[in-house]
């Protein structure tokens, strides 16, 4: 039985998270960082699910291996669900985390705390070496702070406050984050399929 899985991403933060989340399966986990000649084309899907499936199918077809595609983003209520699908490029193509965070804080500056509600969304798509596809979903509710807090995590983690913890995701550290994050919840949603595919 094949024990190899390719993560359809070059995001080092995501790779670290997935390696920890998938560790109990004892798989050989790779990512696009291991295949410098491969690069994903721009995302054109209209939903997180379309983008995740596109990545998984494309990478699986390239390599003949099972692939896991992830599309995730931040939806802010006061901004009508933005940045949403455009979370990674909210401040423009090639924007880094700092610029995306700065734009978000600038847009939300007029809003009081109670109107800064947000949620992280994650859709995972698994495409097996045989071409079968499966999806899983995870969500995490919170609020956007007025300034970055914490040094752990990546993306919008320093701005995403979890009221029940009184901390941002970037203040909680990987041990807690990998239990409660939207990505962790999506992995749990997909877990029965992962076990079936790789441990059958």
C-alpha atoms as a printed R data frame, in Angstrom:
    type eleno elety resid chain resno       x      y       z
1   ATOM     1    CA   UNK     A     1   0.000  0.000   0.000
2   ATOM     2    CA   UNK     A     2   1.304  3.417  -0.962
3   ATOM     3    CA   UNK     A     3   2.436  5.486   2.031
4   ATOM     4    CA   UNK     A     4   3.416  8.667   0.194
5   ATOM     5    CA   UNK     A     5   1.442 11.910   0.305
6   ATOM     6    CA   UNK     A     6   2.303 15.190  -1.400
7   ATOM     7    CA   UNK     A     7   1.062 18.460   0.066
8   ATOM     8    CA   UNK     A     8   0.030 20.753  -2.790
9   ATOM     9    CA   UNK     A     9   1.659 23.836  -1.272
10  ATOM    10    CA   UNK     A    10   4.946 25.713  -0.979
11  ATOM    11    CA   UNK     A    11   3.861 27.490   2.214
12  ATOM    12    CA   UNK     A    12   6.380 26.404   4.858
13  ATOM    13    CA   UNK     A    13   3.997 27.250   7.703
14  ATOM    14    CA   UNK     A    14   1.305 25.004   6.275
15  ATOM    15    CA   UNK     A    15   3.825 22.229   5.615
16  ATOM    16    CA   UNK     A    16   4.947 22.276   9.267
17  ATOM    17    CA   UNK     A    17   1.338 22.167  10.478
18  ATOM    18    CA   UNK     A    18   0.341 19.318   8.184
19  ATOM    19    CA   UNK     A    19   3.421 17.281   9.096
20  ATOM    20    CA   UNK     A    20   2.415 17.482  12.755
21  ATOM    21    CA   UNK     A    21  -1.280 16.876  12.129
22  ATOM    22    CA   UNK     A    22  -0.620 13.854   9.899
23  ATOM    23    CA   UNK     A    23   2.167 12.373  12.044
24  ATOM    24    CA   UNK     A    24  -0.021  9.573  13.535
25  ATOM    25    CA   UNK     A    25  -0.412  8.093  10.030
26  ATOM    26    CA   UNK     A    26   3.387  7.653   9.720
27  ATOM    27    CA   UNK     A    27   3.351  8.647   6.051
28  ATOM    28    CA   UNK     A    28   6.166  9.821   3.822
29  ATOM    29    CA   UNK     A    29   4.998 13.427   3.519
30  ATOM    30    CA   UNK     A    30   6.333 15.650   0.756
31  ATOM    31    CA   UNK     A    31   5.365 19.098  -0.494
32  ATOM    32    CA   UNK     A    32   5.990 21.185  -3.589
33  ATOM    33    CA   UNK     A    33   9.111 22.438  -1.802
34  ATOM    34    CA   UNK     A    34  10.549 19.010  -2.625
35  ATOM    35    CA   UNK     A    35   9.790 19.467  -6.332
36  ATOM    36    CA   UNK     A    36  11.346 22.806  -7.363
37  ATOM    37    CA   UNK     A    37  10.365 22.321 -11.000
38  ATOM    38    CA   UNK     A    38   6.642 22.225 -10.215
39  ATOM    39    CA   UNK     A    39   4.561 25.309  -9.533
40  ATOM    40    CA   UNK     A    40   0.824 25.709  -9.254
41  ATOM    41    CA   UNK     A    41  -0.938 28.085 -11.654
42  ATOM    42    CA   UNK     A    42  -3.017 30.942 -10.192
43  ATOM    43    CA   UNK     A    43  -6.183 29.922  -8.361
44  ATOM    44    CA   UNK     A    44  -9.325 30.517 -10.406
45  ATOM    45    CA   UNK     A    45 -11.977 28.681  -8.375
46  ATOM    46    CA   UNK     A    46 -14.990 30.492  -6.991
47  ATOM    47    CA   UNK     A    47 -14.960 28.558  -3.707
48  ATOM    48    CA   UNK     A    48 -12.373 27.154  -1.300
49  ATOM    49    CA   UNK     A    49 -13.491 23.664  -2.337
50  ATOM    50    CA   UNK     A    50 -12.910 24.282  -6.063
51  ATOM    51    CA   UNK     A    51  -9.400 25.590  -5.393
52  ATOM    52    CA   UNK     A    52  -8.486 22.736  -3.039
53  ATOM    53    CA   UNK     A    53  -9.701 20.089  -5.487
54  ATOM    54    CA   UNK     A    54  -7.885 21.748  -8.376
55  ATOM    55    CA   UNK     A    55  -4.563 21.711  -6.492
56  ATOM    56    CA   UNK     A    56  -4.931 18.113  -5.308
57  ATOM    57    CA   UNK     A    57  -5.917 16.745  -8.720
58  ATOM    58    CA   UNK     A    58  -3.179 18.628 -10.553
59  ATOM    59    CA   UNK     A    59  -0.356 17.604  -8.220
60  ATOM    60    CA   UNK     A    60  -1.562 13.990  -8.093
61  ATOM    61    CA   UNK     A    61  -1.658 13.835 -11.898
62  ATOM    62    CA   UNK     A    62   1.847 15.325 -12.155
63  ATOM    63    CA   UNK     A    63   3.458 12.891  -9.723
64  ATOM    64    CA   UNK     A    64   1.247  9.808  -9.773
65  ATOM    65    CA   UNK     A    65   0.940 10.027  -5.991
66  ATOM    66    CA   UNK     A    66  -1.841 10.879  -3.560
67  ATOM    67    CA   UNK     A    67  -1.992 14.634  -3.018
68  ATOM    68    CA   UNK     A    68  -3.604 16.859  -0.412
69  ATOM    69    CA   UNK     A    69  -4.815 20.272  -1.550
70  ATOM    70    CA   UNK     A    70  -5.731 22.962   0.926
71  ATOM    71    CA   UNK     A    71  -7.526 26.222   0.389
72  ATOM    72    CA   UNK     A    72  -8.138 28.353   3.391
73  ATOM    73    CA   UNK     A    73  -8.776 31.930   4.263
74  ATOM    74    CA   UNK     A    74 -10.079 34.520   6.651
75  ATOM    75    CA   UNK     A    75 -13.643 35.806   6.401
76  ATOM    76    CA   UNK     A    76 -14.368 39.049   8.253
77  ATOM    77    CA   UNK     A    77 -18.015 39.827   8.905
78  ATOM    78    CA   UNK     A    78 -17.696 43.639   8.713
79  ATOM    79    CA   UNK     A    79 -15.972 43.336   5.318
80  ATOM    80    CA   UNK     A    80 -18.686 41.169   3.805
81  ATOM    81    CA   UNK     A    81 -16.580 38.024   4.064
82  ATOM    82    CA   UNK     A    82 -13.357 39.547   2.703
83  ATOM    83    CA   UNK     A    83 -10.543 38.768   2.286
84  ATOM    84    CA   UNK     A    84 -11.927 35.230   1.787
85  ATOM    85    CA   UNK     A    85 -10.506 33.527  -1.305
86  ATOM    86    CA   UNK     A    86  -8.004 36.356  -1.645
87  ATOM    87    CA   UNK     A    87  -6.568 36.077   1.880
88  ATOM    88    CA   UNK     A    88  -3.015 35.283   0.765
89  ATOM    89    CA   UNK     A    89  -2.951 38.157  -1.720
90  ATOM    90    CA   UNK     A    90  -5.225 40.638   0.056
91  ATOM    91    CA   UNK     A    91  -2.731 43.488  -0.320
92  ATOM    92    CA   UNK     A    92  -1.889 42.513  -3.902
93  ATOM    93    CA   UNK     A    93  -0.039 39.783  -5.762
94  ATOM    94    CA   UNK     A    94   3.187 38.906  -3.985
95  ATOM    95    CA   UNK     A    95   2.128 40.616  -0.755
96  ATOM    96    CA   UNK     A    96   3.652 39.172   2.411
97  ATOM    97    CA   UNK     A    97   1.890 38.482   5.715
98  ATOM    98    CA   UNK     A    98   2.823 41.882   7.155
99  ATOM    99    CA   UNK     A    99   1.292 43.818   4.253
100 ATOM   100    CA   UNK     A   100  -1.886 41.717   4.300
101 ATOM   101    CA   UNK     A   101  -2.227 42.282   8.046
102 ATOM   102    CA   UNK     A   102  -1.621 46.016   7.686
103 ATOM   103    CA   UNK     A   103  -4.375 46.319   5.080
104 ATOM   104    CA   UNK     A   104  -6.825 44.360   7.223
105 ATOM   105    CA   UNK     A   105  -6.149 46.523  10.287
106 ATOM   106    CA   UNK     A   106  -6.493 49.696   8.228
107 ATOM   107    CA   UNK     A   107  -9.887 48.655   6.833
108 ATOM   108    CA   UNK     A   108 -11.168 47.599  10.244
109 ATOM   109    CA   UNK     A   109  -9.830 50.635  12.116
110 ATOM   110    CA   UNK     A   110 -13.287 52.364  12.354
111 ATOM   111    CA   UNK     A   111 -15.057 49.275  13.704
112 ATOM   112    CA   UNK     A   112 -15.603 48.591  17.419
113 ATOM   113    CA   UNK     A   113 -14.578 45.242  18.887
114 ATOM   114    CA   UNK     A   114 -18.046 43.687  18.686
115 ATOM   115    CA   UNK     A   115 -18.113 44.257  14.902
116 ATOM   116    CA   UNK     A   116 -14.697 42.697  14.284
117 ATOM   117    CA   UNK     A   117 -16.016 39.131  14.238
118 ATOM   118    CA   UNK     A   118 -14.205 36.771  11.854
119 ATOM   119    CA   UNK     A   119 -13.687 33.121  11.064
120 ATOM   120    CA   UNK     A   120 -10.969 31.033   9.527
121 ATOM   121    CA   UNK     A   121 -12.165 28.517   6.923
122 ATOM   122    CA   UNK     A   122 -10.282 25.543   5.544
123 ATOM   123    CA   UNK     A   123 -11.242 23.021   2.889
124 ATOM   124    CA   UNK     A   124  -8.983 20.028   2.299
125 ATOM   125    CA   UNK     A   125  -9.142 17.890  -0.818
126 ATOM   126    CA   UNK     A   126  -7.481 14.500  -1.080
127 ATOM   127    CA   UNK     A   127  -6.875 13.052  -4.534
128 ATOM   128    CA   UNK     A   128  -5.583  9.492  -4.340
129 ATOM   129    CA   UNK     A   129  -3.115  7.946  -6.755
130 ATOM   130    CA   UNK     A   130  -6.120  6.114  -8.243
131 ATOM   131    CA   UNK     A   131  -7.941  9.409  -8.914
132 ATOM   132    CA   UNK     A   132 -10.560  9.226  -6.139
133 ATOM   133    CA   UNK     A   133 -11.309 12.559  -4.437
134 ATOM   134    CA   UNK     A   134 -12.560 13.440  -0.973
135 ATOM   135    CA   UNK     A   135 -12.997 16.689   0.943
136 ATOM   136    CA   UNK     A   136 -13.022 17.817   4.564
137 ATOM   137    CA   UNK     A   137 -13.852 21.163   6.182
138 ATOM   138    CA   UNK     A   138 -12.945 23.082   9.301
139 ATOM   139    CA   UNK     A   139 -13.867 26.471  10.772
140 ATOM   140    CA   UNK     A   140 -12.600 28.578  13.671
141 ATOM   141    CA   UNK     A   141 -14.519 31.556  15.052
142 ATOM   142    CA   UNK     A   142 -12.886 34.616  16.597
143 ATOM   143    CA   UNK     A   143 -12.303 38.365  16.398
144 ATOM   144    CA   UNK     A   144  -9.694 40.625  14.811
145 ATOM   145    CA   UNK     A   145  -7.453 42.525  17.252
146 ATOM   146    CA   UNK     A   146  -6.247 46.099  16.775
147 ATOM   147    CA   UNK     A   147  -2.571 45.172  16.594
148 ATOM   148    CA   UNK     A   148  -0.519 42.003  16.044
149 ATOM   149    CA   UNK     A   149   0.079 39.854  19.129
150 ATOM   150    CA   UNK     A   150   2.391 36.844  19.423
151 ATOM   151    CA   UNK     A   151   5.289 35.426  17.437
152 ATOM   152    CA   UNK     A   152   4.041 31.912  16.661
153 ATOM   153    CA   UNK     A   153   2.068 30.977  13.566
154 ATOM   154    CA   UNK     A   154   1.868 32.774  10.240
155 ATOM   155    CA   UNK     A   155  -0.584 34.666   8.052
156 ATOM   156    CA   UNK     A   156  -3.318 36.353  10.055
157 ATOM   157    CA   UNK     A   157  -2.601 34.357  13.234
158 ATOM   158    CA   UNK     A   158  -1.232 37.412  15.160
159 ATOM   159    CA   UNK     A   159  -4.538 39.256  14.581
160 ATOM   160    CA   UNK     A   160  -6.980 36.392  15.217
161 ATOM   161    CA   UNK     A   161  -8.231 36.540  18.813
162 ATOM   162    CA   UNK     A   162  -9.915 33.561  20.438
163 ATOM   163    CA   UNK     A   163 -12.158 34.992  23.190
164 ATOM   164    CA   UNK     A   164 -12.257 31.728  25.169
165 ATOM   165    CA   UNK     A   165  -8.455 31.796  25.448
166 ATOM   166    CA   UNK     A   166  -7.973 35.557  25.599
167 ATOM   167    CA   UNK     A   167  -5.103 35.120  23.161
168 ATOM   168    CA   UNK     A   168  -4.401 35.233  19.455
169 ATOM   169    CA   UNK     A   169  -3.477 32.097  17.530
170 ATOM   170    CA   UNK     A   170   0.092 33.429  17.375
171 ATOM   171    CA   UNK     A   171   0.221 33.610  21.192
172 ATOM   172    CA   UNK     A   172  -1.063 30.076  21.772
173 ATOM   173    CA   UNK     A   173   1.810 28.188  20.175
174 ATOM   174    CA   UNK     A   174   1.706 25.135  17.910
175 ATOM   175    CA   UNK     A   175   0.673 22.605  20.554
176 ATOM   176    CA   UNK     A   176  -2.652 24.342  21.189
177 ATOM   177    CA   UNK     A   177  -3.121 25.692  17.672
178 ATOM   178    CA   UNK     A   178  -2.748 22.251  16.113
179 ATOM   179    CA   UNK     A   179  -5.629 21.019  18.261
180 ATOM   180    CA   UNK     A   180  -8.107 23.815  17.603
181 ATOM   181    CA   UNK     A   181  -7.251 25.474  14.275
182 ATOM   182    CA   UNK     A   182  -9.478 25.422  11.211
183 ATOM   183    CA   UNK     A   183  -6.820 23.294   9.508
184 ATOM   184    CA   UNK     A   184  -6.757 20.817  12.405
185 ATOM   185    CA   UNK     A   185 -10.551 20.587  12.301
186 ATOM   186    CA   UNK     A   186 -10.512 19.966   8.552
187 ATOM   187    CA   UNK     A   187  -7.941 17.174   9.030
188 ATOM   188    CA   UNK     A   188 -10.182 15.611  11.697
189 ATOM   189    CA   UNK     A   189 -13.152 15.842   9.332
190 ATOM   190    CA   UNK     A   190 -11.127 14.040   6.653
191 ATOM   191    CA   UNK     A   191  -9.424 11.625   9.079
192 ATOM   192    CA   UNK     A   192 -11.659  8.555   8.479
193 ATOM   193    CA   UNK     A   193 -10.897  8.808   4.750
194 ATOM   194    CA   UNK     A   194  -7.166  9.246   5.365
195 ATOM   195    CA   UNK     A   195  -7.116  6.161   7.557
196 ATOM   196    CA   UNK     A   196  -9.068  4.161   4.963
197 ATOM   197    CA   UNK     A   197  -6.834  5.255   2.070
198 ATOM   198    CA   UNK     A   198  -3.477  4.798   3.785
199 ATOM   199    CA   UNK     A   199  -4.162  2.049   6.304
200 ATOM   200    CA   UNK     A   200  -7.131  0.379   4.565
